[in-house]
Structures are given as C-alpha cells and as structure tokens.
PDB file of C-alpha atoms in Angstrom:
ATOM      1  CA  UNK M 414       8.106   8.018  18.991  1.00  0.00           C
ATOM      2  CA  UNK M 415       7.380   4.636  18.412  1.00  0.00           C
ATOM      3  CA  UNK M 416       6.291   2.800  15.387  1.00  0.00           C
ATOM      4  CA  UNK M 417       4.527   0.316  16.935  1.00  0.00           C
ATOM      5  CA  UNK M 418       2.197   3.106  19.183  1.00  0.00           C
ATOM      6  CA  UNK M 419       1.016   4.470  15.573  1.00  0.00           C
ATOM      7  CA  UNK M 420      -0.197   0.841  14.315  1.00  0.00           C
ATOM      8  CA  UNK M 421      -1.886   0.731  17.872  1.00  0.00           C
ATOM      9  CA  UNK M 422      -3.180   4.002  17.351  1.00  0.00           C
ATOM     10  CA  UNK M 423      -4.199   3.370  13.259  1.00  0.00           C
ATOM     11  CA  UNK M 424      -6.407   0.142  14.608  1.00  0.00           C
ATOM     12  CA  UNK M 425      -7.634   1.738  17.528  1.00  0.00           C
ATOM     13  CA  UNK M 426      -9.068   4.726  15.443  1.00  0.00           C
ATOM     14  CA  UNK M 427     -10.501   1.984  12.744  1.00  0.00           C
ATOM     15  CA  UNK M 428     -11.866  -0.785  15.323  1.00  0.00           C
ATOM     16  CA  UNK M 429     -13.035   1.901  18.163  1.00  0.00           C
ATOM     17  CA  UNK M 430     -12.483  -0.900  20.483  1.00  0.00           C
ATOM     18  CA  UNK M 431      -9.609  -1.401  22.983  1.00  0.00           C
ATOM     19  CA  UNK M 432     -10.229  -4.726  23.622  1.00  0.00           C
ATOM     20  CA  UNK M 433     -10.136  -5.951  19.865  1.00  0.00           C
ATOM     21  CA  UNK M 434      -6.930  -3.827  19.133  1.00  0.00           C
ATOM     22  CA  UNK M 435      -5.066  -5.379  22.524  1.00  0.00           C
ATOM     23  CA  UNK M 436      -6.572  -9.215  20.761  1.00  0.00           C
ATOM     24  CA  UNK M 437      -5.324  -8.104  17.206  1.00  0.00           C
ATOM     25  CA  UNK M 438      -1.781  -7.472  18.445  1.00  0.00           C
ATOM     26  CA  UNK M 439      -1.692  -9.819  21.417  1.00  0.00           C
ATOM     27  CA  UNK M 440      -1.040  -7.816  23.755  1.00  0.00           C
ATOM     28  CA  UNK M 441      -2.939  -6.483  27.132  1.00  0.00           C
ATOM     29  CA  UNK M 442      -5.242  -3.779  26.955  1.00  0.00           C
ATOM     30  CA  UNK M 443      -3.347  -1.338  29.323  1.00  0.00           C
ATOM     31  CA  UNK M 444      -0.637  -1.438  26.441  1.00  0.00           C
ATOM     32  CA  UNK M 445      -2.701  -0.248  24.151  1.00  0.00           C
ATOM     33  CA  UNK M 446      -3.986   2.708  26.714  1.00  0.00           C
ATOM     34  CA  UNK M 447      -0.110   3.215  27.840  1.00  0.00           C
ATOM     35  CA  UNK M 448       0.724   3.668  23.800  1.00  0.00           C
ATOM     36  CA  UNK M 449      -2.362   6.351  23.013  1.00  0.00           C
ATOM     37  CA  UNK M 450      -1.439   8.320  26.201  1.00  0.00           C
ATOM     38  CA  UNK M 451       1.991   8.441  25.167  1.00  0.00           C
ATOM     39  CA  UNK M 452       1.591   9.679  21.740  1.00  0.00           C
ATOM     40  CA  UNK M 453      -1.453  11.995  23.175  1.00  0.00           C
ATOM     41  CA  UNK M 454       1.525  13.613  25.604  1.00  0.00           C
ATOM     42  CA  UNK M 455       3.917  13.402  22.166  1.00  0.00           C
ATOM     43  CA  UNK M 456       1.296  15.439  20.216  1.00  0.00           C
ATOM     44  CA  UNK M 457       0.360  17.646  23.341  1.00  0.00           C
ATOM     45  CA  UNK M 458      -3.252  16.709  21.840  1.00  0.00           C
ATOM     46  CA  UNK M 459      -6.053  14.758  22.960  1.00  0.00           C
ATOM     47  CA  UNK M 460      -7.106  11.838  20.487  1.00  0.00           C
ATOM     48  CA  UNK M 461      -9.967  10.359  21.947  1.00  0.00           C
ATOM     49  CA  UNK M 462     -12.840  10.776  23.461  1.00  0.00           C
ATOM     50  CA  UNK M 463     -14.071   7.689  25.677  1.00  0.00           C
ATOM     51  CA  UNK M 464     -17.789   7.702  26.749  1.00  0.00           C
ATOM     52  CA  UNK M 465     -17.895   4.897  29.710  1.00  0.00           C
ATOM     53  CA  UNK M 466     -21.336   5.151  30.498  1.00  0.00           C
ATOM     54  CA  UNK M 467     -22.456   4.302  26.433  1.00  0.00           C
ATOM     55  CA  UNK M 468     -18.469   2.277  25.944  1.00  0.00           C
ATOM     56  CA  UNK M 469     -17.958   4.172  22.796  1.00  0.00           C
ATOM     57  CA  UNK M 470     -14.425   5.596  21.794  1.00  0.00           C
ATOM     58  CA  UNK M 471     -14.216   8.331  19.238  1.00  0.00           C
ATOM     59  CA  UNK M 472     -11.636   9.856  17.733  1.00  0.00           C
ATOM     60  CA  UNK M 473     -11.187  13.824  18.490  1.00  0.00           C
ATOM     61  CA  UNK M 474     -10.339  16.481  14.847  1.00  0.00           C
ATOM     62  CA  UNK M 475      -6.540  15.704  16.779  1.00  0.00           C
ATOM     63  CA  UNK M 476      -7.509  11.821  16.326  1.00  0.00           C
ATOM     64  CA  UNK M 477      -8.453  12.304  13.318  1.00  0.00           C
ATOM     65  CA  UNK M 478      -5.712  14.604  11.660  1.00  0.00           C
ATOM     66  CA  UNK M 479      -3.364  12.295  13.334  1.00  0.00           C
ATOM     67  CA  UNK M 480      -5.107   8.863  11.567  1.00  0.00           C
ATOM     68  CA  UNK M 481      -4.634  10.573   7.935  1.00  0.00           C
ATOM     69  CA  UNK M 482      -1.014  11.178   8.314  1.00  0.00           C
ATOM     70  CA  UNK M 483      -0.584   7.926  10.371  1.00  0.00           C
ATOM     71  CA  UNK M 484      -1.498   5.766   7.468  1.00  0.00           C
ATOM     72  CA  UNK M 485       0.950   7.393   5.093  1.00  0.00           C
ATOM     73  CA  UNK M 486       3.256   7.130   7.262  1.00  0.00           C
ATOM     74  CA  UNK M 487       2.743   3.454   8.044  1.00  0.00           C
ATOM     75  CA  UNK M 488       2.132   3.030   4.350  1.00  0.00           C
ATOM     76  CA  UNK M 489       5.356   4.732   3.746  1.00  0.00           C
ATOM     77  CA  UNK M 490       7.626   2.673   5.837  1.00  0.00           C
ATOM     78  CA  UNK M 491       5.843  -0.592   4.429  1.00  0.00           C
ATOM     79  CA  UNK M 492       6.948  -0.160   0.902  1.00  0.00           C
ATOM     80  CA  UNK M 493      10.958   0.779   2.583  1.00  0.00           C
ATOM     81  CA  UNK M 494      10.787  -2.266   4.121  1.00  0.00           C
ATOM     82  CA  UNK M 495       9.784  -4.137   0.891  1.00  0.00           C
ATOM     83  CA  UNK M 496      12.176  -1.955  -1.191  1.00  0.00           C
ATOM     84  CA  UNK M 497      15.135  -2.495   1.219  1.00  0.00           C
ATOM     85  CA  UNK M 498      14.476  -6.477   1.246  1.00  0.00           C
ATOM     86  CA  UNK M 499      14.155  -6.572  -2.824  1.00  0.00           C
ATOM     87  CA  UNK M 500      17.974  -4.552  -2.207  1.00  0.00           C
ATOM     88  CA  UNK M 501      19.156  -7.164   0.006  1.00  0.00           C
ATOM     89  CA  UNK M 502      18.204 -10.136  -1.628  1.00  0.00           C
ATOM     90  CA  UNK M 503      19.062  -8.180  -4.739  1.00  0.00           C
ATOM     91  CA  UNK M 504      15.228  -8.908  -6.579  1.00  0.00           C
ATOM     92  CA  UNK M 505      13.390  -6.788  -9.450  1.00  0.00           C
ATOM     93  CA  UNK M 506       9.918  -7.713  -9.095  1.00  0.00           C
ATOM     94  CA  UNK M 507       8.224  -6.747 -12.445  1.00  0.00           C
ATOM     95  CA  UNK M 508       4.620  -6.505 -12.924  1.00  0.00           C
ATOM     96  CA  UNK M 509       2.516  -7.958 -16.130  1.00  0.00           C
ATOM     97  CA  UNK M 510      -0.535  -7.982 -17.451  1.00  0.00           C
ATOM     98  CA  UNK M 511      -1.493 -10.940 -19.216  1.00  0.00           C
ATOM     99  CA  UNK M 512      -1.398  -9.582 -22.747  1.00  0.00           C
ATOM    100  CA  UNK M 513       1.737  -7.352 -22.560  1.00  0.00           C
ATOM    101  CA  UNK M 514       3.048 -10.274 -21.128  1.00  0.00           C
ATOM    102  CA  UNK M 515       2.517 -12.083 -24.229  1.00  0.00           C
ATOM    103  CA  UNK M 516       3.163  -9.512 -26.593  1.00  0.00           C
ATOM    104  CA  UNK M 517       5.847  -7.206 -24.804  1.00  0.00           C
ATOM    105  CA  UNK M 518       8.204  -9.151 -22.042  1.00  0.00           C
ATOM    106  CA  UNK M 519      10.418 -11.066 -24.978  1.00  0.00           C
ATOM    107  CA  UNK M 520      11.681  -7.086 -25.843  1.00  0.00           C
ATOM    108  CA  UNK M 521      11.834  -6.234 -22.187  1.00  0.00           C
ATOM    109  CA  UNK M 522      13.692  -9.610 -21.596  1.00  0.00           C
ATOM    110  CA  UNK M 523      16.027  -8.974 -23.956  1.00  0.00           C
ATOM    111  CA  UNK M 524      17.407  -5.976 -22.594  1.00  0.00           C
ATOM    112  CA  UNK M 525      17.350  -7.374 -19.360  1.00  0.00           C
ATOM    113  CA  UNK M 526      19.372 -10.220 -19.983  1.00  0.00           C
ATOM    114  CA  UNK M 527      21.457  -7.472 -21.257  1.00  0.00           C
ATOM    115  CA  UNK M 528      21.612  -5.595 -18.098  1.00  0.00           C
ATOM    116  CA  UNK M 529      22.550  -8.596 -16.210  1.00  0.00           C
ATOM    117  CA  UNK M 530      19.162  -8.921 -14.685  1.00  0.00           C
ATOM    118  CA  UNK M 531      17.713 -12.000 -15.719  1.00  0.00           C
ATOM    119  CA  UNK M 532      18.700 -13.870 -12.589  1.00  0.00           C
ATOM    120  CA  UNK M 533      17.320 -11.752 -10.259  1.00  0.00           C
ATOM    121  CA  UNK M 534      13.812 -11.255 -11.990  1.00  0.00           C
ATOM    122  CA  UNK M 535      10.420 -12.328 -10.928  1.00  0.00           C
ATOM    123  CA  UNK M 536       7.651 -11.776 -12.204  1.00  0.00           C
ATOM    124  CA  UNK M 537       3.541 -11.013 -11.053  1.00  0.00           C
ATOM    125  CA  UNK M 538       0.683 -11.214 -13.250  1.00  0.00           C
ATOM    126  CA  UNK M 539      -2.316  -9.211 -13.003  1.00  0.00           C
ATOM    127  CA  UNK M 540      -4.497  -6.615 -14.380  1.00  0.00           C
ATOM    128  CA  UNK M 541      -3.727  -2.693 -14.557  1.00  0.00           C
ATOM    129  CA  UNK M 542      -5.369  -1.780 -11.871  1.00  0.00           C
ATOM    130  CA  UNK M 543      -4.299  -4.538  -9.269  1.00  0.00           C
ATOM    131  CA  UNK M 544      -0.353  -3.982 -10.454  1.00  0.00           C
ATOM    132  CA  UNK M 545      -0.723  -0.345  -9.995  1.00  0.00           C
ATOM    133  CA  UNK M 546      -1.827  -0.626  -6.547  1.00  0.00           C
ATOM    134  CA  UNK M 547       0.915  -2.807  -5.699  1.00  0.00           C
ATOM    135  CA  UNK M 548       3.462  -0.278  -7.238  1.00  0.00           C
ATOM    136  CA  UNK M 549       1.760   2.121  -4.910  1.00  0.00           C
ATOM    137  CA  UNK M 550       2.595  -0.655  -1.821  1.00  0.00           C
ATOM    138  CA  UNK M 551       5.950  -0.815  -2.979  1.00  0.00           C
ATOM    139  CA  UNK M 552       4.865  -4.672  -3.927  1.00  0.00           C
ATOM    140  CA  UNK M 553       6.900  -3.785  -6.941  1.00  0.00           C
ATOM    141  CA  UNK M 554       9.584  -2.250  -8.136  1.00  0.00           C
ATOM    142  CA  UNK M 555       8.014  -1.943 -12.061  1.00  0.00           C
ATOM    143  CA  UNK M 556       5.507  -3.144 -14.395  1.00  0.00           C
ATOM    144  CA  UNK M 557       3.983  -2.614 -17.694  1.00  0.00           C
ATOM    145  CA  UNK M 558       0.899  -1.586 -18.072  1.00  0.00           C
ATOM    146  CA  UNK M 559      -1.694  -1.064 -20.925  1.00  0.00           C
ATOM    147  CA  UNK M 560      -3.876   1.948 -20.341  1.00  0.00           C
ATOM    148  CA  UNK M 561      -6.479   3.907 -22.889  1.00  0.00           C
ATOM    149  CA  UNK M 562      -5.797   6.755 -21.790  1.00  0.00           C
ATOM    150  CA  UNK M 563      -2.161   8.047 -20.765  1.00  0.00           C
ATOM    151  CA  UNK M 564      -1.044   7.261 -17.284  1.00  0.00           C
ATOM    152  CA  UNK M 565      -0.884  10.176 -14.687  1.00  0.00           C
ATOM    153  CA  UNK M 566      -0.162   9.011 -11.329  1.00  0.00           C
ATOM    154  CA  UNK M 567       1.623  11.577  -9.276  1.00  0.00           C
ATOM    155  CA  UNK M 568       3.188   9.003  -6.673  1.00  0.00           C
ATOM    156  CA  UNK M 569       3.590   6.618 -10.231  1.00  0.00           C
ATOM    157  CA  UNK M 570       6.435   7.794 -12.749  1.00  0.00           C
ATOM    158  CA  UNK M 571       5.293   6.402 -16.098  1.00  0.00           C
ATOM    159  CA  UNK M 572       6.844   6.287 -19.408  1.00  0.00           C
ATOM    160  CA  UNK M 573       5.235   5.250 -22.537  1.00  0.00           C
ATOM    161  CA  UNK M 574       7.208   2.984 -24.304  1.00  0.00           C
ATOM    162  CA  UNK M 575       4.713   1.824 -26.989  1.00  0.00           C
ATOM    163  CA  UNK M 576       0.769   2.836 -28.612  1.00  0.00           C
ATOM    164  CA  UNK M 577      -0.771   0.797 -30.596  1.00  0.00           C
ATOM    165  CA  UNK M 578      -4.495   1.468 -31.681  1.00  0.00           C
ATOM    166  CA  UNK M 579      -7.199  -0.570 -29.434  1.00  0.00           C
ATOM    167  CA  UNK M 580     -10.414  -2.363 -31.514  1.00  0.00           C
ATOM    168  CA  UNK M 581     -13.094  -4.229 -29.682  1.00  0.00           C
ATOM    169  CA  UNK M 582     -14.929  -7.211 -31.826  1.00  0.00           C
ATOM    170  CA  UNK M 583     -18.149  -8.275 -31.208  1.00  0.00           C
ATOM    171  CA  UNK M 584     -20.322 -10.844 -32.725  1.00  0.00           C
ATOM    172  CA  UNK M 585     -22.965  -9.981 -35.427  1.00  0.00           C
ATOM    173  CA  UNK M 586     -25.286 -11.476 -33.509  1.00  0.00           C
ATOM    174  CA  UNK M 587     -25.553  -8.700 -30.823  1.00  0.00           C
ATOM    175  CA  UNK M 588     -28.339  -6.961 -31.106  1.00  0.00           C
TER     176      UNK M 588
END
C-alpha cells in the first residue's frame, strides 16, 4: 500500500473534487483516479460513488470507514516522522505556558542541566490547550501544563508534579 494513495484518498474524501486534489498535490487527475482504484482493489471495497450527470463524488460507508482510520493513520506517521527527526538531530522540544514558564522552568532547568540536556532544549510557548494539541501532533516531546482540574488524556501520559490553590481578583468596581 502506499502512503501517498491514503493522503490522495484523505483529500479526495474532504474536497469531493478530483480536480482540486490532482491541483493540491500537483499532479494529473488520472493519478489521483489510478491511486483510489488501487486502494479500492486493496480493500476489495468500493469508496466512491461518482454521479457524472450532477459531478458529485461521495464517499460510500467503505469510504467512509476507510477516511476515519486513514487520518489516524496519517496522523500517526506524522508525529514518527517528527519524533524520529527530534532523535536525529538529538532535540527535546518542551512546551510552556507563559506563567509556569515564569514560575516553574528555573526547577525544571535545573535538573536538566543535570541530565545533560540543556544543549539540546528548545522551547514553545503557548497556552494549555494549544501545547496539548501539539503533544497530540507529536509537535512535542513534553510540556507543562497548568490545568483546574486533573489532566486525563488517554493518548497524553500526565504527571502532576505540583498544586497550588488558584484565586481570581477582580476589581471592586464590578458590579
């Protein structure tokens, strides 16, 4: 099977248009057919259904249960590509949130300059919910985050290192 049919397929499925998916990947338009009949005979399934007359492609259930395990996969071997290259070029990218960044990375640096790690550190800001989705990319390899509530991912291990209790001020002038 080949990778690139699936990211053919994935776009197809999402843009419904062979034309735009041939554009997209610069390639001709009987690629694009040659790719979806080749995983259709891989899969023994059909995974569209093409209406000429109207020029409307739809995916079939097939198409569909195909598209849902097509984007994990594709999502899958995205963050081993980005987790092999952090190997090679031996980087630990580490996740922050502005305020832990402040409050928490001197501890955290400390033991990595213990580690040896230092050198091969960088570091992304963001909020929570941006740096979790790029842990879920494989964007990065770790990050702290604040949460009020424990974190529970189950793709996410998490380990709370810290709690300390949360206050909100507002002004006396809020009515």
């Amino acid at each position: 099977m080949n990778i690139r049919d699936l990211e053919y397929f994935k776009n197809l499925v999402e843009q419904k248009n062979f034309s735009k998916v041939a554009a997209k990947f610069k390639v001709s338009q009987p690629t694009i057919t040659t790719a979806i009949k080749r995983l259709e005979n891989e899969f023994n399934a059909k995974l569209f259904i093409r209406d000429r007359r109207h020029n409307t492609i739809e995916a079939t259930a097939s198409g569909v249960q195909l598209f849902k395990h097509c984007q994990t996969i594709l999502n899958e071997l995205s963050i081993a590509q980005q987790e092999l290259h952090n190997i090679t070029h031996q980087k630990l990218v580490l996740g922050l949130p502005p305020i832990i960044e402040n409050h928490y990375f001197t501890q955290v640096c400390s033991k990595l300059a213990q580690l040896n790690l230092l050198k091969s550190l960088t570091t992304v800001e963001g909020g929570s919910v941006s740096l979790t989705d790029s842990l879920r990319k494989g964007q990065l390899d770790l990050s702290l985050l604040g949460s009020i509530n424990p974190i529970n991912y189950t793709d996410l291990t998490a380990t709370e290192t810290d709690r300390q209790p949360f206050c909100i001020y507002v002004s006396k002038n809020i009515s």
